[in-house]
PDB file of C-alpha atoms in Angstrom:
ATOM      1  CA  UNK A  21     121.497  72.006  32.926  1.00 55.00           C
ATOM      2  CA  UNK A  22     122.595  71.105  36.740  1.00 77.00           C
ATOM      3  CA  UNK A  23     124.564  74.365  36.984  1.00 93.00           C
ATOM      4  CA  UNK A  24     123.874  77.654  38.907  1.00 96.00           C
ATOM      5  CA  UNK A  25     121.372  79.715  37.257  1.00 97.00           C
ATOM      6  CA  UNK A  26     120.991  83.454  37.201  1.00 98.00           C
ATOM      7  CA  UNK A  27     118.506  85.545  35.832  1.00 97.00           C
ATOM      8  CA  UNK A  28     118.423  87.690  34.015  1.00 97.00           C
ATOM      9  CA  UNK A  29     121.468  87.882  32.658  1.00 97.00           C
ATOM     10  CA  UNK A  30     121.130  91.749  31.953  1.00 97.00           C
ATOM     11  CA  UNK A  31     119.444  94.416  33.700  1.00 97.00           C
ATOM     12  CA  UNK A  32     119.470  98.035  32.668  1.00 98.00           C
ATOM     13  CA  UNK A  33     117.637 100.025  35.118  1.00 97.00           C
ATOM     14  CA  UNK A  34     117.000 103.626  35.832  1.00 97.00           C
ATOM     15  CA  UNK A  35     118.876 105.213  39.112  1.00 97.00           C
ATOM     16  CA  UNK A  36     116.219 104.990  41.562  1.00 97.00           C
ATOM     17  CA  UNK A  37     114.543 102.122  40.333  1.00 98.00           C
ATOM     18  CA  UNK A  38     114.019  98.777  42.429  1.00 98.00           C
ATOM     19  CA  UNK A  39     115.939  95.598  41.030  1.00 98.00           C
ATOM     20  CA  UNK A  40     115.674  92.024  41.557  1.00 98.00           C
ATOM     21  CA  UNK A  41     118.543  89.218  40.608  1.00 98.00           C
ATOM     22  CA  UNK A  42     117.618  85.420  40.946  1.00 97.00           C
ATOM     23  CA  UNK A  43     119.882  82.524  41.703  1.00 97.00           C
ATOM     24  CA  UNK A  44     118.670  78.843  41.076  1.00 96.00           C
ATOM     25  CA  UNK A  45     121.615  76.583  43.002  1.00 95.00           C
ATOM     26  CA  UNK A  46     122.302  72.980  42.019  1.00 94.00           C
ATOM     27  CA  UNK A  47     120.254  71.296  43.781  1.00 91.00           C
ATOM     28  CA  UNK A  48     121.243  69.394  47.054  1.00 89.00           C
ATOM     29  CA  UNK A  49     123.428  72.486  47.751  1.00 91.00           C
ATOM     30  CA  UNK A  50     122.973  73.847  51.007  1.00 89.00           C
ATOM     31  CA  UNK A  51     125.129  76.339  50.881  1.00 91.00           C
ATOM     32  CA  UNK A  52     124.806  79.662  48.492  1.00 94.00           C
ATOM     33  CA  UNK A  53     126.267  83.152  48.228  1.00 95.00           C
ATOM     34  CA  UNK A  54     125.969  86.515  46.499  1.00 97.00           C
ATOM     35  CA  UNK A  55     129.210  88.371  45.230  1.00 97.00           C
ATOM     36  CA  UNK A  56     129.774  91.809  43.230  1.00 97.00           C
ATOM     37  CA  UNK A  57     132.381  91.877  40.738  1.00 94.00           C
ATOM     38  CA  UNK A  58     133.065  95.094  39.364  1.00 88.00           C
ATOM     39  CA  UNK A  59     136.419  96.886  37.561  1.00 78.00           C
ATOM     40  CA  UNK A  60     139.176  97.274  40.305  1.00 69.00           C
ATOM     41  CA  UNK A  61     137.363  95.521  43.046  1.00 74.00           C
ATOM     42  CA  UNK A  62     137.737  91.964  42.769  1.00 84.00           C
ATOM     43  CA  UNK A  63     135.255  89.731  43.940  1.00 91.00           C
ATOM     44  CA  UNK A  64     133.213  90.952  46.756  1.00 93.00           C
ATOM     45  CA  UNK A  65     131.407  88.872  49.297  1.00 94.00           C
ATOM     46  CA  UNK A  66     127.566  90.551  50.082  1.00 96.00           C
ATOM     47  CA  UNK A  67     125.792  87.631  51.772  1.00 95.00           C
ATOM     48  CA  UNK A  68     126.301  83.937  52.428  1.00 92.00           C
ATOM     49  CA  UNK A  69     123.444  81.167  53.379  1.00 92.00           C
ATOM     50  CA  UNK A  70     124.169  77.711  54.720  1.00 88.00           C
ATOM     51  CA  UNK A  71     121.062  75.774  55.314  1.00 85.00           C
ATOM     52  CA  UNK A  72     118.860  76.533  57.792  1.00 83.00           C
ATOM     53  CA  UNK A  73     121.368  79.093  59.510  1.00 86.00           C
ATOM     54  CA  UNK A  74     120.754  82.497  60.044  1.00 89.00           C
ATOM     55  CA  UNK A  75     122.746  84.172  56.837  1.00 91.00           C
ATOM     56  CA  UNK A  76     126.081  86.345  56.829  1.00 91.00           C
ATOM     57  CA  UNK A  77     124.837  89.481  55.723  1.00 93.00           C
ATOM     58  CA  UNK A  78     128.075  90.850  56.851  1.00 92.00           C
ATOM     59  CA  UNK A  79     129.134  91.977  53.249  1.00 93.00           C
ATOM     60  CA  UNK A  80     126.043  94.107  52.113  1.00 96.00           C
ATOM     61  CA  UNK A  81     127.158  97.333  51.281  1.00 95.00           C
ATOM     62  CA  UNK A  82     123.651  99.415  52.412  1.00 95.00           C
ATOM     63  CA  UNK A  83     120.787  98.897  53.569  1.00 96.00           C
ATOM     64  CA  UNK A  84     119.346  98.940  50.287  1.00 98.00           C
ATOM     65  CA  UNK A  85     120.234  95.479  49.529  1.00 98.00           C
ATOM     66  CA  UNK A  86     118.943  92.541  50.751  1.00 97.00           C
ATOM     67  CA  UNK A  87     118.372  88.918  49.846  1.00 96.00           C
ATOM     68  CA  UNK A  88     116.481  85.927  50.895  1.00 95.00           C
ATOM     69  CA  UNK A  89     116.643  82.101  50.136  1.00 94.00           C
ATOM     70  CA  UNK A  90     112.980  80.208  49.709  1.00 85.00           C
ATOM     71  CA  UNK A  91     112.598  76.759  50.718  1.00 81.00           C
ATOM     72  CA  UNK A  92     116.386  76.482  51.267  1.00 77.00           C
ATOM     73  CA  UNK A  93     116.634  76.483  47.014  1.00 90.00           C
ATOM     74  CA  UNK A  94     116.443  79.503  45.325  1.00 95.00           C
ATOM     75  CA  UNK A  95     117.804  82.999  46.393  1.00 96.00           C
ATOM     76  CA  UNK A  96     116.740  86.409  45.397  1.00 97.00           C
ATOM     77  CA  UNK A  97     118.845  89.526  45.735  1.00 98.00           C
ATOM     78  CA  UNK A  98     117.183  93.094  46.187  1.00 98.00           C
ATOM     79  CA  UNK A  99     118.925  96.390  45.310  1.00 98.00           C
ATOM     80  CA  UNK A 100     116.285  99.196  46.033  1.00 98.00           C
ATOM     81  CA  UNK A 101     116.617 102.759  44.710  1.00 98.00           C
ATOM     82  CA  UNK A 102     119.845 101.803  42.603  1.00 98.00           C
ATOM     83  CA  UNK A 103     122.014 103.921  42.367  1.00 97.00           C
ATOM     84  CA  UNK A 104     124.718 103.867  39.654  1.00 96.00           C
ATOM     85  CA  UNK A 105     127.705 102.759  41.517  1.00 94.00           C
ATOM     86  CA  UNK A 106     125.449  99.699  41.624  1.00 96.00           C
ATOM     87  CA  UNK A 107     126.286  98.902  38.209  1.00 96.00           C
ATOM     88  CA  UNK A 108     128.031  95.655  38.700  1.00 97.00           C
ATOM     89  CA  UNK A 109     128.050  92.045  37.698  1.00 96.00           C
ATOM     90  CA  UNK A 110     126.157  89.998  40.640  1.00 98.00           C
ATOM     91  CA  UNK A 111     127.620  86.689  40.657  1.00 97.00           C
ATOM     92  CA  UNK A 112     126.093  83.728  43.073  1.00 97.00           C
ATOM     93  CA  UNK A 113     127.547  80.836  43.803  1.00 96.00           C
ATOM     94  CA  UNK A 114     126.631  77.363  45.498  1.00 94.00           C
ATOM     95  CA  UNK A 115     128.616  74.603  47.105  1.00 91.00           C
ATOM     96  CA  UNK A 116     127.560  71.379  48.430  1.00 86.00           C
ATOM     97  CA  UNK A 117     127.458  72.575  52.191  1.00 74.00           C
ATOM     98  CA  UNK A 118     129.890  73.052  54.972  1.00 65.00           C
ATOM     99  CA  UNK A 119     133.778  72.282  54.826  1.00 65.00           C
ATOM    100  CA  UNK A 120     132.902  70.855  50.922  1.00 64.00           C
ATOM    101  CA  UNK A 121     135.482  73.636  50.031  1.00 75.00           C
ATOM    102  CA  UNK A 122     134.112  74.411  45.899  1.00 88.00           C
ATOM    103  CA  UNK A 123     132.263  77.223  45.069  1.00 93.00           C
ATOM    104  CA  UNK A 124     130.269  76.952  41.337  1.00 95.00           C
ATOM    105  CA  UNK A 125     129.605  79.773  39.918  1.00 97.00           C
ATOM    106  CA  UNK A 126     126.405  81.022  37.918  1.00 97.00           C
ATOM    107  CA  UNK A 127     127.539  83.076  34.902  1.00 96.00           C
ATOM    108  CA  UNK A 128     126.468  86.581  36.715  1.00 96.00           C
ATOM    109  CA  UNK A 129     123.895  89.464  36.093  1.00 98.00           C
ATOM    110  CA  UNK A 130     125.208  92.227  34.388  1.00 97.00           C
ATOM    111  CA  UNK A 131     123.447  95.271  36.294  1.00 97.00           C
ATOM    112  CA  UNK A 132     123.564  98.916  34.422  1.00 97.00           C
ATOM    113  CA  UNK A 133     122.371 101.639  36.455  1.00 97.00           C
ATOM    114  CA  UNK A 134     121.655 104.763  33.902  1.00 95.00           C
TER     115      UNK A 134
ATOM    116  CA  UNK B   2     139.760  90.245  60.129  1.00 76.00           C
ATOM    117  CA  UNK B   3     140.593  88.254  57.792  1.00 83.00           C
ATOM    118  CA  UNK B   4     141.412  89.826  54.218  1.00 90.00           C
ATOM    119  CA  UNK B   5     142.823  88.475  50.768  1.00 94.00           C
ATOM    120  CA  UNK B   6     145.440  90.259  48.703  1.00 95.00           C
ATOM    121  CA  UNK B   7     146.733  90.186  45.391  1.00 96.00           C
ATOM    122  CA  UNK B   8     149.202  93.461  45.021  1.00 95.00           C
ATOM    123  CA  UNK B   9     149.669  92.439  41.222  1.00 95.00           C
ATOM    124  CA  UNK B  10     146.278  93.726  38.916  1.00 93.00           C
ATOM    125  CA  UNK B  11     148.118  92.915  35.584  1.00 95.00           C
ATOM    126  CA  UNK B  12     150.715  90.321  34.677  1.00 97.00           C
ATOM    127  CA  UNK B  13     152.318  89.874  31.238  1.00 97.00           C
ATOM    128  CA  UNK B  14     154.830  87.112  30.084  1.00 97.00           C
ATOM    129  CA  UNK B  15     156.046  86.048  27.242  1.00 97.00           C
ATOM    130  CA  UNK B  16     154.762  82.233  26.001  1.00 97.00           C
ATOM    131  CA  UNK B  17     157.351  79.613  27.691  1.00 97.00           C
ATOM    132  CA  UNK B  18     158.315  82.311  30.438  1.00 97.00           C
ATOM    133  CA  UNK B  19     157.611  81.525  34.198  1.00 97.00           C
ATOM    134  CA  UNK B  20     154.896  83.012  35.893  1.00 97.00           C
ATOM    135  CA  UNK B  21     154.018  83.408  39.641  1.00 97.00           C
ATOM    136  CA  UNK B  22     150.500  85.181  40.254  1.00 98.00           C
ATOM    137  CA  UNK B  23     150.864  86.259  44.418  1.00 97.00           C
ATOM    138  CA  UNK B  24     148.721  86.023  46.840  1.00 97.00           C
ATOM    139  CA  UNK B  25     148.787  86.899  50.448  1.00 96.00           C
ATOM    140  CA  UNK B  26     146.541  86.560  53.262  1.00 95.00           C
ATOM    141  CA  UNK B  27     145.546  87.476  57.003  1.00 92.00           C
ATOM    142  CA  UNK B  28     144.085  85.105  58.950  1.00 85.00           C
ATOM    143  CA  UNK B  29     144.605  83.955  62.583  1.00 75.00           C
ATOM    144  CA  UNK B  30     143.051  80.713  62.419  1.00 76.00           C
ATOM    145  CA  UNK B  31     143.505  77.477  60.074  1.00 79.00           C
ATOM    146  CA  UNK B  32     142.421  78.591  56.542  1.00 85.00           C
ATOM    147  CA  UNK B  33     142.062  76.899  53.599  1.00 89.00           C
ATOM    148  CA  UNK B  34     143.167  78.587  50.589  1.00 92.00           C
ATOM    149  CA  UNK B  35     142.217  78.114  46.772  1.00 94.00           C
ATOM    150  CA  UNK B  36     143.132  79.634  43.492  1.00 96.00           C
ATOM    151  CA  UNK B  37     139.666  80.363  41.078  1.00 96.00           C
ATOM    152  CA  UNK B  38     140.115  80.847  37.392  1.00 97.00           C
ATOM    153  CA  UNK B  39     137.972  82.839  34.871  1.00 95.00           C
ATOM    154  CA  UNK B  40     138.451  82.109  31.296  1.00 96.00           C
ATOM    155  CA  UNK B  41     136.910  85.129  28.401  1.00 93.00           C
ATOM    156  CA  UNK B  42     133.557  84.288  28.300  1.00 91.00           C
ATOM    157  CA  UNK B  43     133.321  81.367  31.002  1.00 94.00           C
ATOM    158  CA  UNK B  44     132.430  81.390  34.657  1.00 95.00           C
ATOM    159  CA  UNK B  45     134.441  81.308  37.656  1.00 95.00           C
ATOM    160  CA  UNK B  46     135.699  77.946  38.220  1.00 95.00           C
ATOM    161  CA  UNK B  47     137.953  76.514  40.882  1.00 94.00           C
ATOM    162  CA  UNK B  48     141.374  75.863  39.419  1.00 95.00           C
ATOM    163  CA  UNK B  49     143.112  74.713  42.787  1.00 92.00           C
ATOM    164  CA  UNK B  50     143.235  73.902  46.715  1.00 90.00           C
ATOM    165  CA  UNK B  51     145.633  73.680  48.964  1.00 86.00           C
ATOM    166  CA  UNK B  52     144.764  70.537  50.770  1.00 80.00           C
ATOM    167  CA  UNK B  53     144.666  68.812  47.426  1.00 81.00           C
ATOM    168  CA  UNK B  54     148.464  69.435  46.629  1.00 77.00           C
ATOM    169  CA  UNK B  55     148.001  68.842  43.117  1.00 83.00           C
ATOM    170  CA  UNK B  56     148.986  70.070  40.041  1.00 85.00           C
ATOM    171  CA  UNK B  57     146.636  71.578  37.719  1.00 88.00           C
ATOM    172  CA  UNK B  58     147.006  72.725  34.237  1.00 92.00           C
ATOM    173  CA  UNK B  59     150.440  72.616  35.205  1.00 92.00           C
ATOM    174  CA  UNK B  60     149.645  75.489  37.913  1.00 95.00           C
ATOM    175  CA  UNK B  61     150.786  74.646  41.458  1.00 94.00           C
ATOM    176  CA  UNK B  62     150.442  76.484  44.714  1.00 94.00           C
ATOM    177  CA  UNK B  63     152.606  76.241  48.540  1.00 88.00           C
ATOM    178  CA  UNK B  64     150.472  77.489  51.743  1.00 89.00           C
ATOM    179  CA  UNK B  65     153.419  79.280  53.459  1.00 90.00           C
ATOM    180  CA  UNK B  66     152.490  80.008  56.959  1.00 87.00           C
ATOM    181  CA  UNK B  67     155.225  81.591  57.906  1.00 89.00           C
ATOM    182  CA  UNK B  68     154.704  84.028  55.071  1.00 90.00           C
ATOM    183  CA  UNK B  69     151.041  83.573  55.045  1.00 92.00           C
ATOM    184  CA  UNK B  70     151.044  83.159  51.218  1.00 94.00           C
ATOM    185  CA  UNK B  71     150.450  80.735  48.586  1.00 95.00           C
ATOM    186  CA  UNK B  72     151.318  81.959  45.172  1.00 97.00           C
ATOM    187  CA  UNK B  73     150.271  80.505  42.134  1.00 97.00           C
ATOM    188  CA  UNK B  74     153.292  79.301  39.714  1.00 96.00           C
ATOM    189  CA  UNK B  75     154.153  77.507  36.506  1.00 97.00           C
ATOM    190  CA  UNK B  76     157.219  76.647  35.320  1.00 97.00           C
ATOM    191  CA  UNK B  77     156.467  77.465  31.161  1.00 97.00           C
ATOM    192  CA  UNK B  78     153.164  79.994  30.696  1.00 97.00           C
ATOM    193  CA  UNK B  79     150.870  79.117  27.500  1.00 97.00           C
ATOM    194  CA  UNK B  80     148.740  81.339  25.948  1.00 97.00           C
ATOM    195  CA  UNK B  81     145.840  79.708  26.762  1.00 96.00           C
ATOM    196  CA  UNK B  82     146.747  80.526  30.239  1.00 97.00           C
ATOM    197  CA  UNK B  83     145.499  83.744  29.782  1.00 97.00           C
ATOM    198  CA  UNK B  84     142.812  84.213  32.268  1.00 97.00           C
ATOM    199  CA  UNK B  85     141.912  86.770  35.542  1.00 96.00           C
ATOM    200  CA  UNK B  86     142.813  84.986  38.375  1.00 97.00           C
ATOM    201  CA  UNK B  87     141.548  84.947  42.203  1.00 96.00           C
ATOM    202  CA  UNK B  88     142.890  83.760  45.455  1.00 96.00           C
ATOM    203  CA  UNK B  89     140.085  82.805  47.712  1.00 95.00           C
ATOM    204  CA  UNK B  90     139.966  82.024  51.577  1.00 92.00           C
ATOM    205  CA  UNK B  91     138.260  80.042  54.185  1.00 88.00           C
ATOM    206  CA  UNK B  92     138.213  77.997  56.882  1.00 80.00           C
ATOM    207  CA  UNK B  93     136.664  75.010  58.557  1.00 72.00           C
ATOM    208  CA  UNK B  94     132.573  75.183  60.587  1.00 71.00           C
ATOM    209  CA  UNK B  95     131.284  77.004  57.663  1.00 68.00           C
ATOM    210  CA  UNK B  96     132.711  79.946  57.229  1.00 79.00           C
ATOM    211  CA  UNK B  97     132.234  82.091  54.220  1.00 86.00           C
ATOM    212  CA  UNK B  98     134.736  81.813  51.378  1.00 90.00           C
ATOM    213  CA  UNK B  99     136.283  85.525  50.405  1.00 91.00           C
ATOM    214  CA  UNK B 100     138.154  86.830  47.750  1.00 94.00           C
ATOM    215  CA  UNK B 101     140.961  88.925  46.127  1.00 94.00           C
ATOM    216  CA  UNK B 102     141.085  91.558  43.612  1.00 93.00           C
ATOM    217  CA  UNK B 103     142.183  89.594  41.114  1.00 95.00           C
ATOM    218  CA  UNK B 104     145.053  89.182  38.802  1.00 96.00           C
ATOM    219  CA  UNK B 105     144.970  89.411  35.154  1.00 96.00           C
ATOM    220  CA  UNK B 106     147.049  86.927  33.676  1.00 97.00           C
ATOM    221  CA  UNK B 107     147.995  88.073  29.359  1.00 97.00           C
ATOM    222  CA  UNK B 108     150.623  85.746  28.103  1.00 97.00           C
ATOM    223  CA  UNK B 109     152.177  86.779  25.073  1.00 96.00           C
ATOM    224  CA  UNK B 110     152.625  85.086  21.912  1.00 93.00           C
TER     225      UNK B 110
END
């Protein structure tokens, strides 16, 4: 398929525990971002990369999570030592690159936190 | 800063009734504003922009600068309509794209 994909799709993890969420963009997008969506909150922003520019990291909630983009392609977002307001769905998103306006979604990772 | 808000969590209509989902925003520059729909079971997909000034699905939306809104409205809801939906902002040199809460949308049969 040429949409976003996440893996995995669900994660149930211990509180404490270290997690990792993958994002594979459609490819040629430069542009890719990380959002929580959880009960009551909406959609909120955690990081955003556009090419080769130093990200916006302006939206992650600790210092617990963190993310990096390989190669300008895929993205990985860490949580470490989850803890259970964690449990969220992490939702990334790509879009051609700057001023292109449309975000398209991946279909999310359901994170549990026990 | 700039900041995205939808004061309306739920909203129920009847089938054929009008509905207006609102949406509000701060933001001192030029933005660009959109309206993102998720379907049960789908993802997040862009439903419209602002700079487009089209109609979609029969939805349509006004940037009001004076008011600094641009609500979402159709004239006859369907059920198929039902859907969460989120106002989204940006702006030009790219900037990142953020979000409201959300507004559930349940039309009634």
């Amino acid at each position: 398929g040429a949409g976003v994909s996440q893996s995995p799709s669900n994660k149930v993890t211990e509180k404490g525990k270290d997690v990792e969420l993958r994002c594979d963009p459609i490819s040629g997008h430069t542009a890719l971002y990380w959002y929580r969506q959880s009960l009551g909150q909406g959609l909120e922003f955690l990081i955003y990369f556009q090419g080769n520019s130093a990200p916006d990291k302006s939206g992650l909630p600790s210092d617990r999570f963190s993310a990096e983009r390989t190669g300008g392609s895929v993205s990985t977002l860490t949580i470490q030592r989850t803890q259970q307001e964690d449990s969220a769905v992490y939702l990334c998103a790509s879009s051609l690159g700057v001023d292109t306006g449309e975000l398209f979604f991946g279909e999310g990772s359901r994170l549990t936190v026990l | 800063a700039q900041r995205v808000t939808q004061p309306e969590k739920l909203l129920s209509v009847f089938k054929g009734a009008p509905v207006e989902l609102k949406c509000n925003y701060s933001y001192s520059g030029s933005p660009e504003l959109f309206w993102y729909v998720q379907y049960s079971r789908q993802r997040l997909q862009l439903l419209l922009r602002h700079i487009s000034r089209e109609s979609i699905k029969g939805f349509t939306a006004d940037l009001n600068k004076g008011e600094t809104s641009f609500h979402l409205k159709k004239p006859f809801a369907q059920e198929e309509d039902s859907a969460m939906y989120y106002c989204a902002l940006t702006r030009t040199g790219g900037f990142k794209t953020i979000f409201g809460a959300g507004t559930r949308l349940f039309v009634k049969a």
